[in-house]
mmCIF file of C-alpha atoms in Angstrom:
data_model
loop_
_atom_site.group_PDB
_atom_site.id
_atom_site.type_symbol
_atom_site.label_atom_id
_atom_site.label_comp_id
_atom_site.label_asym_id
_atom_site.label_seq_id
_atom_site.Cartn_x
_atom_site.Cartn_y
_atom_site.Cartn_z
ATOM 1 C CA MET A 1 56.744 177.709 -24.846
ATOM 2 C CA SER A 2 55.055 174.778 -23.100
ATOM 3 C CA ALA A 3 54.468 176.665 -19.525
ATOM 4 C CA LEU A 4 51.042 177.062 -18.228
ATOM 5 C CA SER A 5 50.024 180.420 -18.844
ATOM 6 C CA ILE A 6 46.583 180.431 -16.998
ATOM 7 C CA PRO A 7 47.438 179.662 -13.317
ATOM 8 C CA VAL A 8 45.387 177.266 -11.188
ATOM 9 C CA SER A 9 42.656 179.203 -9.632
ATOM 10 C CA ALA A 10 39.542 178.683 -7.624
ATOM 11 C CA GLU A 11 37.486 178.919 -11.263
ATOM 12 C CA ASP A 12 38.974 175.043 -11.667
ATOM 13 C CA HIS A 13 37.691 171.845 -11.056
ATOM 14 C CA ILE A 14 40.294 170.748 -8.441
ATOM 15 C CA GLN A 15 40.481 167.224 -6.934
ATOM 16 C CA GLY A 16 42.202 166.503 -3.841
ATOM 17 C CA ASN A 17 44.254 168.886 -1.409
ATOM 18 C CA PRO A 18 44.331 172.383 -3.097
ATOM 19 C CA THR A 19 47.989 173.138 -1.255
ATOM 20 C CA ALA A 20 49.117 169.999 -2.339
ATOM 21 C CA GLU A 21 53.372 170.168 -3.098
ATOM 22 C CA CYS A 22 52.389 168.994 -6.561
ATOM 23 C CA THR A 23 49.324 170.043 -8.993
ATOM 24 C CA LEU A 24 48.794 168.204 -12.110
ATOM 25 C CA VAL A 25 46.594 169.446 -14.713
ATOM 26 C CA GLU A 26 45.039 167.592 -17.398
ATOM 27 C CA TYR A 27 43.551 168.991 -20.603
ATOM 28 C CA GLY A 28 41.585 166.636 -21.995
ATOM 29 C CA ASP A 29 38.775 165.504 -24.250
ATOM 30 C CA TYR A 30 35.934 163.296 -23.096
ATOM 31 C CA GLN A 31 35.778 161.355 -26.343
ATOM 32 C CA CYS A 32 39.537 161.108 -27.047
ATOM 33 C CA PRO A 33 40.481 157.061 -26.545
ATOM 34 C CA PHE A 34 43.823 158.745 -24.955
ATOM 35 C CA CYS A 35 42.509 160.384 -22.403
ATOM 36 C CA GLY A 36 40.182 157.465 -21.725
ATOM 37 C CA GLN A 37 43.574 155.659 -21.081
ATOM 38 C CA ALA A 38 44.844 158.231 -19.075
ATOM 39 C CA TYR A 39 41.667 158.382 -16.655
ATOM 40 C CA PRO A 40 42.432 155.230 -14.581
ATOM 41 C CA ILE A 41 45.941 156.001 -14.540
ATOM 42 C CA VAL A 42 45.059 159.833 -12.816
ATOM 43 C CA LYS A 43 43.314 157.556 -10.378
ATOM 44 C CA LYS A 44 46.116 155.436 -9.569
ATOM 45 C CA LEU A 45 48.188 158.674 -8.889
ATOM 46 C CA GLN A 46 45.894 160.114 -7.062
ATOM 47 C CA LYS A 47 45.527 156.978 -4.901
ATOM 48 C CA ARG A 48 49.370 156.556 -4.259
ATOM 49 C CA LEU A 49 49.942 159.931 -3.663
ATOM 50 C CA GLY A 50 47.197 161.178 -1.860
ATOM 51 C CA LYS A 51 47.587 164.596 -0.023
ATOM 52 C CA ARG A 52 50.754 165.534 -1.830
ATOM 53 C CA LEU A 53 49.089 165.580 -5.135
ATOM 54 C CA SER A 54 46.037 167.714 -6.431
ATOM 55 C CA PHE A 55 44.414 167.089 -9.955
ATOM 56 C CA VAL A 56 42.925 169.982 -12.080
ATOM 57 C CA PHE A 57 40.719 168.936 -15.263
ATOM 58 C CA ARG A 58 40.610 171.585 -18.315
ATOM 59 C CA ASN A 59 38.440 171.255 -21.412
ATOM 60 C CA PHE A 60 40.134 170.468 -24.588
ATOM 61 C CA PRO A 61 37.682 169.360 -27.163
ATOM 62 C CA LEU A 62 38.948 168.402 -30.482
ATOM 63 C CA THR A 63 35.636 169.178 -31.941
ATOM 64 C CA GLN A 64 36.474 168.289 -35.802
ATOM 65 C CA LEU A 65 38.174 164.828 -34.741
ATOM 66 C CA HIS A 66 35.457 164.077 -31.868
ATOM 67 C CA PRO A 67 31.999 165.589 -32.197
ATOM 68 C CA TRP A 68 30.821 164.555 -29.418
ATOM 69 C CA ALA A 69 33.691 166.052 -27.134
ATOM 70 C CA GLU A 70 31.908 169.659 -27.024
ATOM 71 C CA PRO A 71 28.770 168.579 -26.086
ATOM 72 C CA ALA A 72 30.448 165.839 -23.341
ATOM 73 C CA ALA A 73 32.234 169.052 -22.024
ATOM 74 C CA GLU A 74 29.238 171.230 -21.630
ATOM 75 C CA VAL A 75 27.473 168.374 -20.118
ATOM 76 C CA ALA A 76 30.272 168.121 -17.295
ATOM 77 C CA GLU A 77 30.406 172.113 -16.843
ATOM 78 C CA PHE A 78 26.529 171.791 -16.227
ATOM 79 C CA ALA A 79 27.188 168.942 -13.650
ATOM 80 C CA ALA A 80 29.787 171.258 -12.282
ATOM 81 C CA ALA A 81 27.279 174.141 -11.782
ATOM 82 C CA ASN A 82 25.022 171.751 -9.609
ATOM 83 C CA GLY A 83 28.248 170.494 -7.734
ATOM 84 C CA LYS A 84 28.748 167.222 -9.587
ATOM 85 C CA PHE A 85 31.595 167.829 -11.927
ATOM 86 C CA TRP A 86 33.738 165.162 -10.801
ATOM 87 C CA GLN A 87 31.022 162.614 -10.749
ATOM 88 C CA MET A 88 29.990 163.699 -14.057
ATOM 89 C CA HIS A 89 33.744 163.366 -15.201
ATOM 90 C CA ASP A 90 34.042 160.058 -14.483
ATOM 91 C CA LEU A 91 30.980 159.002 -15.762
ATOM 92 C CA LEU A 92 31.844 160.499 -19.316
ATOM 93 C CA PHE A 93 34.919 158.622 -19.346
ATOM 94 C CA GLU A 94 33.511 155.514 -18.140
ATOM 95 C CA ASN A 95 31.331 155.566 -20.898
ATOM 96 C CA GLN A 96 33.136 157.279 -23.528
ATOM 97 C CA ALA A 97 32.530 155.224 -26.326
ATOM 98 C CA HIS A 98 28.986 155.146 -26.279
ATOM 99 C CA PHE A 99 28.026 159.019 -26.138
ATOM 100 C CA SER A 100 24.664 160.149 -27.464
ATOM 101 C CA ASN A 101 22.407 162.498 -26.231
ATOM 102 C CA ALA A 102 20.487 159.823 -24.644
ATOM 103 C CA LEU A 103 23.209 158.785 -22.957
ATOM 104 C CA PHE A 104 23.911 162.425 -21.512
ATOM 105 C CA VAL A 105 20.340 162.678 -19.964
ATOM 106 C CA GLU A 106 20.599 158.988 -18.480
ATOM 107 C CA LEU A 107 23.883 160.304 -16.510
ATOM 108 C CA SER A 108 22.063 163.198 -15.757
ATOM 109 C CA GLU A 109 19.331 161.279 -14.237
ATOM 110 C CA ASP A 110 22.083 159.040 -12.246
ATOM 111 C CA LEU A 111 23.289 162.271 -10.729
ATOM 112 C CA ASP A 112 19.813 163.466 -9.899
ATOM 113 C CA LEU A 113 20.563 166.381 -12.230
ATOM 114 C CA LEU A 114 17.274 167.508 -14.055
ATOM 115 C CA PRO A 115 17.417 166.454 -17.807
ATOM 116 C CA SER A 116 15.244 169.263 -18.617
ATOM 117 C CA GLN A 117 17.759 171.722 -17.354
ATOM 118 C CA LEU A 118 20.685 169.717 -18.955
ATOM 119 C CA GLN A 119 18.750 170.154 -22.739
ATOM 120 C CA THR A 120 17.892 173.950 -21.885
ATOM 121 C CA ALA A 121 21.671 174.164 -21.240
ATOM 122 C CA VAL A 122 23.012 172.526 -24.045
ATOM 123 C CA SER A 123 20.754 173.691 -26.370
ATOM 124 C CA GLU A 124 21.519 177.519 -25.341
ATOM 125 C CA GLY A 125 25.016 176.763 -25.096
ATOM 126 C CA THR A 126 24.989 177.866 -21.643
ATOM 127 C CA TYR A 127 28.597 176.406 -20.639
ATOM 128 C CA ARG A 128 30.164 177.122 -24.136
ATOM 129 C CA PRO A 129 31.873 179.982 -23.240
ATOM 130 C CA ARG A 130 33.950 178.226 -20.397
ATOM 131 C CA VAL A 131 34.706 175.463 -22.556
ATOM 132 C CA ARG A 132 35.924 177.726 -25.034
ATOM 133 C CA ALA A 133 37.547 179.859 -22.298
ATOM 134 C CA ASP A 134 39.597 176.277 -21.239
ATOM 135 C CA PHE A 135 40.287 175.490 -24.917
ATOM 136 C CA SER A 136 41.881 179.134 -25.708
ATOM 137 C CA GLY A 137 43.875 178.850 -22.475
ATOM 138 C CA GLY A 138 45.163 175.377 -23.423
ATOM 139 C CA VAL A 139 46.536 176.845 -26.677
ATOM 140 C CA ARG A 140 48.234 179.706 -25.183
ATOM 141 C CA SER A 141 49.667 177.088 -22.701
ATOM 142 C CA GLY A 142 51.104 174.876 -25.489
ATOM 143 C CA VAL A 143 48.571 172.094 -25.439
ATOM 144 C CA ASN A 144 49.366 170.220 -28.600
ATOM 145 C CA GLY A 145 46.891 167.201 -28.201
ATOM 146 C CA THR A 146 44.871 165.405 -25.697
ATOM 147 C CA PRO A 147 45.678 164.234 -23.056
ATOM 148 C CA THR A 148 48.184 167.424 -22.386
ATOM 149 C CA PHE A 149 49.584 167.240 -18.782
ATOM 150 C CA PHE A 150 51.305 169.858 -16.666
ATOM 151 C CA ILE A 151 52.958 168.970 -13.500
ATOM 152 C CA ASN A 152 53.598 172.289 -11.359
ATOM 153 C CA GLY A 153 52.870 174.219 -14.400
ATOM 154 C CA HIS A 154 55.495 172.665 -16.957
ATOM 155 C CA ARG A 155 54.104 170.534 -19.739
ATOM 156 C CA HIS A 156 54.892 167.055 -19.449
ATOM 157 C CA ASP A 157 56.340 165.840 -22.769
ATOM 158 C CA GLY A 158 56.772 162.327 -22.103
ATOM 159 C CA SER A 159 54.346 159.558 -22.392
ATOM 160 C CA PHE A 160 51.241 159.495 -19.882
ATOM 161 C CA ASP A 161 51.813 155.799 -18.922
ATOM 162 C CA LEU A 162 51.733 155.396 -15.193
ATOM 163 C CA ASP A 163 55.650 154.905 -14.898
ATOM 164 C CA SER A 164 56.616 158.227 -16.806
ATOM 165 C CA LEU A 165 54.006 160.316 -14.958
ATOM 166 C CA SER A 166 54.938 159.066 -11.255
ATOM 167 C CA GLU A 167 58.537 159.558 -12.280
ATOM 168 C CA ALA A 168 58.166 162.909 -13.390
ATOM 169 C CA ILE A 169 55.952 163.893 -10.106
ATOM 170 C CA ASP A 170 58.178 161.942 -8.042
ATOM 171 C CA GLN A 171 61.069 164.299 -9.066
ATOM 172 C CA ILE A 172 58.824 167.590 -8.404
ATOM 173 C CA LEU A 173 58.421 165.853 -5.015
ATOM 174 C CA SER A 174 62.153 165.260 -3.971
ATOM 175 C CA GLN A 175 62.848 168.312 -5.435
ATOM 176 C CA ARG A 176 60.467 170.023 -2.862
ATOM 177 C CA THR A 177 61.383 167.910 0.082
ATOM 178 C CA HIS A 178 65.157 168.878 -0.380
ATOM 179 C CA ALA A 179 64.176 172.172 -0.588
ATOM 180 C CA LYS A 180 62.475 172.111 2.679
ATOM 181 C CA ARG A 181 65.549 171.215 4.234
ATOM 182 C CA MET B 1 70.248 169.357 -37.058
ATOM 183 C CA PRO B 2 69.777 171.780 -39.990
ATOM 184 C CA SER B 3 69.670 175.576 -39.038
ATOM 185 C CA ILE B 4 66.332 176.965 -40.339
ATOM 186 C CA LEU B 5 65.636 180.325 -41.837
ATOM 187 C CA PRO B 6 65.552 182.919 -38.865
ATOM 188 C CA ALA B 7 63.201 185.882 -38.821
ATOM 189 C CA GLY B 8 64.349 188.702 -41.247
ATOM 190 C CA LYS B 9 65.158 186.789 -44.017
ATOM 191 C CA ALA B 10 62.916 186.866 -47.341
ATOM 192 C CA ALA B 11 60.547 183.706 -47.177
ATOM 193 C CA PRO B 12 61.452 181.644 -50.027
ATOM 194 C CA GLU B 13 58.841 181.559 -52.744
ATOM 195 C CA PHE B 14 57.231 178.284 -53.806
ATOM 196 C CA ARG B 15 54.605 176.890 -56.023
ATOM 197 C CA LEU B 16 53.188 173.668 -55.289
ATOM 198 C CA ASN B 17 50.263 171.611 -55.287
ATOM 199 C CA VAL B 18 47.537 171.810 -52.560
ATOM 200 C CA THR B 19 45.241 169.284 -54.503
ATOM 201 C CA PRO B 20 45.571 167.238 -57.343
ATOM 202 C CA ASP B 21 44.478 170.120 -60.255
ATOM 203 C CA GLN B 22 45.596 173.408 -57.925
ATOM 204 C CA LYS B 23 48.423 174.971 -57.294
ATOM 205 C CA LEU B 24 49.475 177.661 -54.831
ATOM 206 C CA SER B 25 52.198 180.255 -54.425
ATOM 207 C CA LEU B 26 53.327 181.688 -51.835
ATOM 208 C CA SER B 27 53.539 184.877 -53.586
ATOM 209 C CA GLU B 28 49.659 184.950 -54.013
ATOM 210 C CA LEU B 29 49.288 185.320 -50.442
ATOM 211 C CA ARG B 30 50.941 188.378 -50.074
ATOM 212 C CA GLY B 31 49.336 191.233 -47.957
ATOM 213 C CA LYS B 32 48.288 188.624 -45.540
ATOM 214 C CA PRO B 33 50.472 187.128 -42.642
ATOM 215 C CA VAL B 34 51.012 183.387 -43.614
ATOM 216 C CA ILE B 35 51.922 180.675 -41.329
ATOM 217 C CA LEU B 36 54.039 178.007 -42.813
ATOM 218 C CA ALA B 37 53.933 174.563 -40.794
ATOM 219 C CA PHE B 38 56.127 172.007 -42.042
ATOM 220 C CA TYR B 39 55.643 168.393 -40.785
ATOM 221 C CA PRO B 40 57.294 165.108 -41.295
ATOM 222 C CA ALA B 41 54.097 162.994 -42.842
ATOM 223 C CA ASP B 42 50.178 162.392 -42.970
ATOM 224 C CA TRP B 43 48.689 160.058 -40.742
ATOM 225 C CA SER B 44 50.733 160.533 -37.620
ATOM 226 C CA PRO B 45 48.852 159.582 -34.370
ATOM 227 C CA VAL B 46 45.407 160.944 -34.235
ATOM 228 C CA CYS B 47 44.931 162.770 -30.988
ATOM 229 C CA GLY B 48 48.366 164.207 -30.742
ATOM 230 C CA ASP B 49 48.364 165.116 -34.181
ATOM 231 C CA GLN B 50 49.792 168.640 -34.993
ATOM 232 C CA MET B 51 47.515 169.652 -38.257
ATOM 233 C CA ALA B 52 44.670 168.154 -36.251
ATOM 234 C CA LEU B 53 45.064 170.803 -33.715
ATOM 235 C CA TYR B 54 45.869 173.702 -35.836
ATOM 236 C CA ASN B 55 42.513 172.709 -37.538
ATOM 237 C CA GLU B 56 40.862 173.609 -34.040
ATOM 238 C CA VAL B 57 42.955 176.544 -33.704
ATOM 239 C CA LEU B 58 41.983 178.118 -37.203
ATOM 240 C CA SER B 59 39.547 180.624 -35.888
ATOM 241 C CA GLU B 60 42.378 182.256 -33.876
ATOM 242 C CA PHE B 61 44.603 182.127 -36.633
ATOM 243 C CA GLN B 62 42.006 183.954 -38.685
ATOM 244 C CA LYS B 63 41.408 186.641 -36.518
ATOM 245 C CA HIS B 64 44.709 187.959 -37.421
ATOM 246 C CA GLY B 65 43.810 187.373 -40.984
ATOM 247 C CA ALA B 66 46.574 184.756 -41.204
ATOM 248 C CA GLU B 67 46.533 182.014 -43.794
ATOM 249 C CA LEU B 68 47.549 178.335 -42.871
ATOM 250 C CA ILE B 69 49.573 176.369 -44.740
ATOM 251 C CA GLY B 70 50.601 172.835 -43.734
ATOM 252 C CA ILE B 71 53.751 171.369 -45.749
ATOM 253 C CA SER B 72 55.006 167.810 -45.920
ATOM 254 C CA VAL B 73 56.563 165.554 -48.747
ATOM 255 C CA ASP B 74 53.575 163.589 -48.818
ATOM 256 C CA GLY B 75 52.096 163.581 -52.558
ATOM 257 C CA VAL B 76 48.767 165.318 -53.123
ATOM 258 C CA TRP B 77 46.409 162.154 -53.263
ATOM 259 C CA CYS B 78 47.964 161.219 -49.807
ATOM 260 C CA HIS B 79 47.270 164.866 -48.383
ATOM 261 C CA GLU B 80 43.649 164.716 -49.886
ATOM 262 C CA ALA B 81 42.949 161.643 -48.149
ATOM 263 C CA PHE B 82 44.191 162.889 -45.111
ATOM 264 C CA ALA B 83 42.722 166.302 -44.978
ATOM 265 C CA LYS B 84 39.591 164.657 -45.483
ATOM 266 C CA ASP B 85 39.869 161.954 -42.833
ATOM 267 C CA ARG B 86 41.099 164.773 -40.291
ATOM 268 C CA ARG B 87 38.351 167.336 -41.813
ATOM 269 C CA LEU B 88 41.145 169.751 -42.242
ATOM 270 C CA HIS B 89 40.240 173.136 -43.195
ATOM 271 C CA PHE B 90 43.164 174.634 -44.629
ATOM 272 C CA PRO B 91 45.628 173.754 -47.394
ATOM 273 C CA LEU B 92 48.135 171.091 -47.450
ATOM 274 C CA ALA B 93 51.042 171.766 -49.769
ATOM 275 C CA ALA B 94 53.068 168.845 -51.427
ATOM 276 C CA ASP B 95 56.590 169.126 -51.390
ATOM 277 C CA PHE B 96 56.939 166.031 -53.474
ATOM 278 C CA GLU B 97 58.578 167.294 -56.831
ATOM 279 C CA PRO B 98 61.666 167.893 -56.597
ATOM 280 C CA LYS B 99 61.026 165.765 -53.190
ATOM 281 C CA GLY B 100 61.564 168.204 -49.994
ATOM 282 C CA ALA B 101 62.881 171.441 -52.358
ATOM 283 C CA VAL B 102 60.592 173.729 -50.318
ATOM 284 C CA ALA B 103 61.989 172.273 -46.989
ATOM 285 C CA LYS B 104 65.553 172.729 -48.317
ATOM 286 C CA ALA B 105 64.881 176.078 -48.941
ATOM 287 C CA TYR B 106 63.566 177.233 -45.503
ATOM 288 C CA GLY B 107 66.599 174.998 -44.070
ATOM 289 C CA ALA B 108 63.807 172.227 -42.694
ATOM 290 C CA TYR B 109 64.903 168.960 -44.509
ATOM 291 C CA ARG B 110 65.994 165.655 -42.703
ATOM 292 C CA PRO B 111 68.068 164.537 -45.406
ATOM 293 C CA GLY B 112 68.580 161.092 -43.614
ATOM 294 C CA GLU B 113 64.602 160.262 -43.334
ATOM 295 C CA GLY B 114 63.584 162.175 -45.992
ATOM 296 C CA VAL B 115 61.073 164.126 -44.664
ATOM 297 C CA SER B 116 60.826 167.719 -43.274
ATOM 298 C CA GLU B 117 61.362 168.724 -39.834
ATOM 299 C CA ARG B 118 58.490 170.000 -37.344
ATOM 300 C CA ALA B 119 59.085 173.628 -38.305
ATOM 301 C CA LEU B 120 56.797 176.609 -37.997
ATOM 302 C CA PHE B 121 57.514 179.840 -40.093
ATOM 303 C CA VAL B 122 55.301 183.244 -39.843
ATOM 304 C CA ILE B 123 55.451 185.371 -42.750
ATOM 305 C CA ASP B 124 54.463 189.132 -42.724
ATOM 306 C CA ARG B 125 52.395 190.793 -45.476
ATOM 307 C CA ASN B 126 55.450 191.886 -47.325
ATOM 308 C CA GLY B 127 56.716 188.242 -47.291
ATOM 309 C CA THR B 128 59.607 188.493 -44.663
ATOM 310 C CA ILE B 129 59.848 185.455 -42.000
ATOM 311 C CA VAL B 130 59.204 187.356 -38.607
ATOM 312 C CA TRP B 131 59.394 184.168 -36.588
ATOM 313 C CA SER B 132 60.755 180.583 -36.984
ATOM 314 C CA TYR B 133 60.743 177.777 -34.753
ATOM 315 C CA LEU B 134 62.375 174.142 -35.086
ATOM 316 C CA SER B 135 60.682 171.368 -32.502
ATOM 317 C CA PRO B 136 62.479 168.260 -31.762
ATOM 318 C CA VAL B 137 60.855 166.143 -34.512
ATOM 319 C CA ALA B 138 58.816 163.875 -32.048
ATOM 320 C CA ILE B 139 57.266 166.702 -30.104
ATOM 321 C CA ASN B 140 54.363 168.433 -31.596
ATOM 322 C CA PRO B 141 55.256 172.303 -31.074
ATOM 323 C CA GLY B 142 51.595 173.484 -30.502
ATOM 324 C CA ALA B 143 50.235 176.787 -31.378
ATOM 325 C CA ASP B 144 51.041 179.221 -28.858
ATOM 326 C CA GLY B 145 54.414 180.273 -30.421
ATOM 327 C CA ILE B 146 52.390 180.709 -33.794
ATOM 328 C CA LEU B 147 49.700 182.965 -32.143
ATOM 329 C CA GLN B 148 52.357 184.942 -30.141
ATOM 330 C CA ALA B 149 54.261 185.797 -33.523
ATOM 331 C CA LEU B 150 50.789 186.737 -34.908
ATOM 332 C CA GLU B 151 50.152 189.126 -31.932
ATOM 333 C CA ASN B 152 53.372 190.949 -32.141
ATOM 334 C CA LEU B 153 52.800 191.554 -35.999
ATOM 335 C CA ALA B 154 49.565 193.291 -34.973
ATOM 336 C CA LYS B 155 51.346 195.709 -32.616
#
């Protein structure tokens, strides 16, 4: 239990150096307040570790708890299809307390995406299979809530505060450094 | 640390309230795979909540024809309020009187705290346990082990 069953691939949204020594995968829900708390923490980790870390975000919307989680995930995937995943990912987390269809349109306009295309994509569920596939893969990997982090494929069962994640990542990096010697 | 009933054992029968005026017996579900998810208490923190996760994965459990039952020592009214708040679409059984008797029968009771362990059981169509798992109480075990057990049943 608790190992990433779907390896990181070109299908993923990857931020940072794709050949980094350490890969942090987050299964997250845009409406989950804990994922909202984790968002700036991941940014800090990325800033501190630079090229040594790559970050992958996969969808895990808890639709019964968070009615906007699935639409928000589809909005992010729509942006991804237009090359703007990370911009939308950031905007969604920065506005997670105010989700509405009007907000999604506004955010799309901010990124120069066509609201009419967004509406078609959401109403036709164009990106739903992608979101569902992320979710199912997450379940198979032992994702047990949001956010769930995997560090080089292993589920991080500790807290997701900056110190706890940093420590777990540093441990992986130091093992790597020793292995090279 | 108790030792929970392992695969190969007959699943102990129980009859517990799942609503204030409705009881459910394990034997009523004979003929279908059953997932028993013992958990310590209702109202644990929202997003990491095990029952909320299973609620989302319910359709995958149902693909295997399986029935899911959550069990804790909380009373029926507590379960009802919790299920309503979290919009749960599966029954929560109240192992309330005598307290924890079913958890004890499955080897999944924590006497010090007076609650059940986080323990999972997958039971086959004939009422035999085919998989069981005891999770550290603070760690939500996820659903991957359950799905694997259901897939193995189908083989």
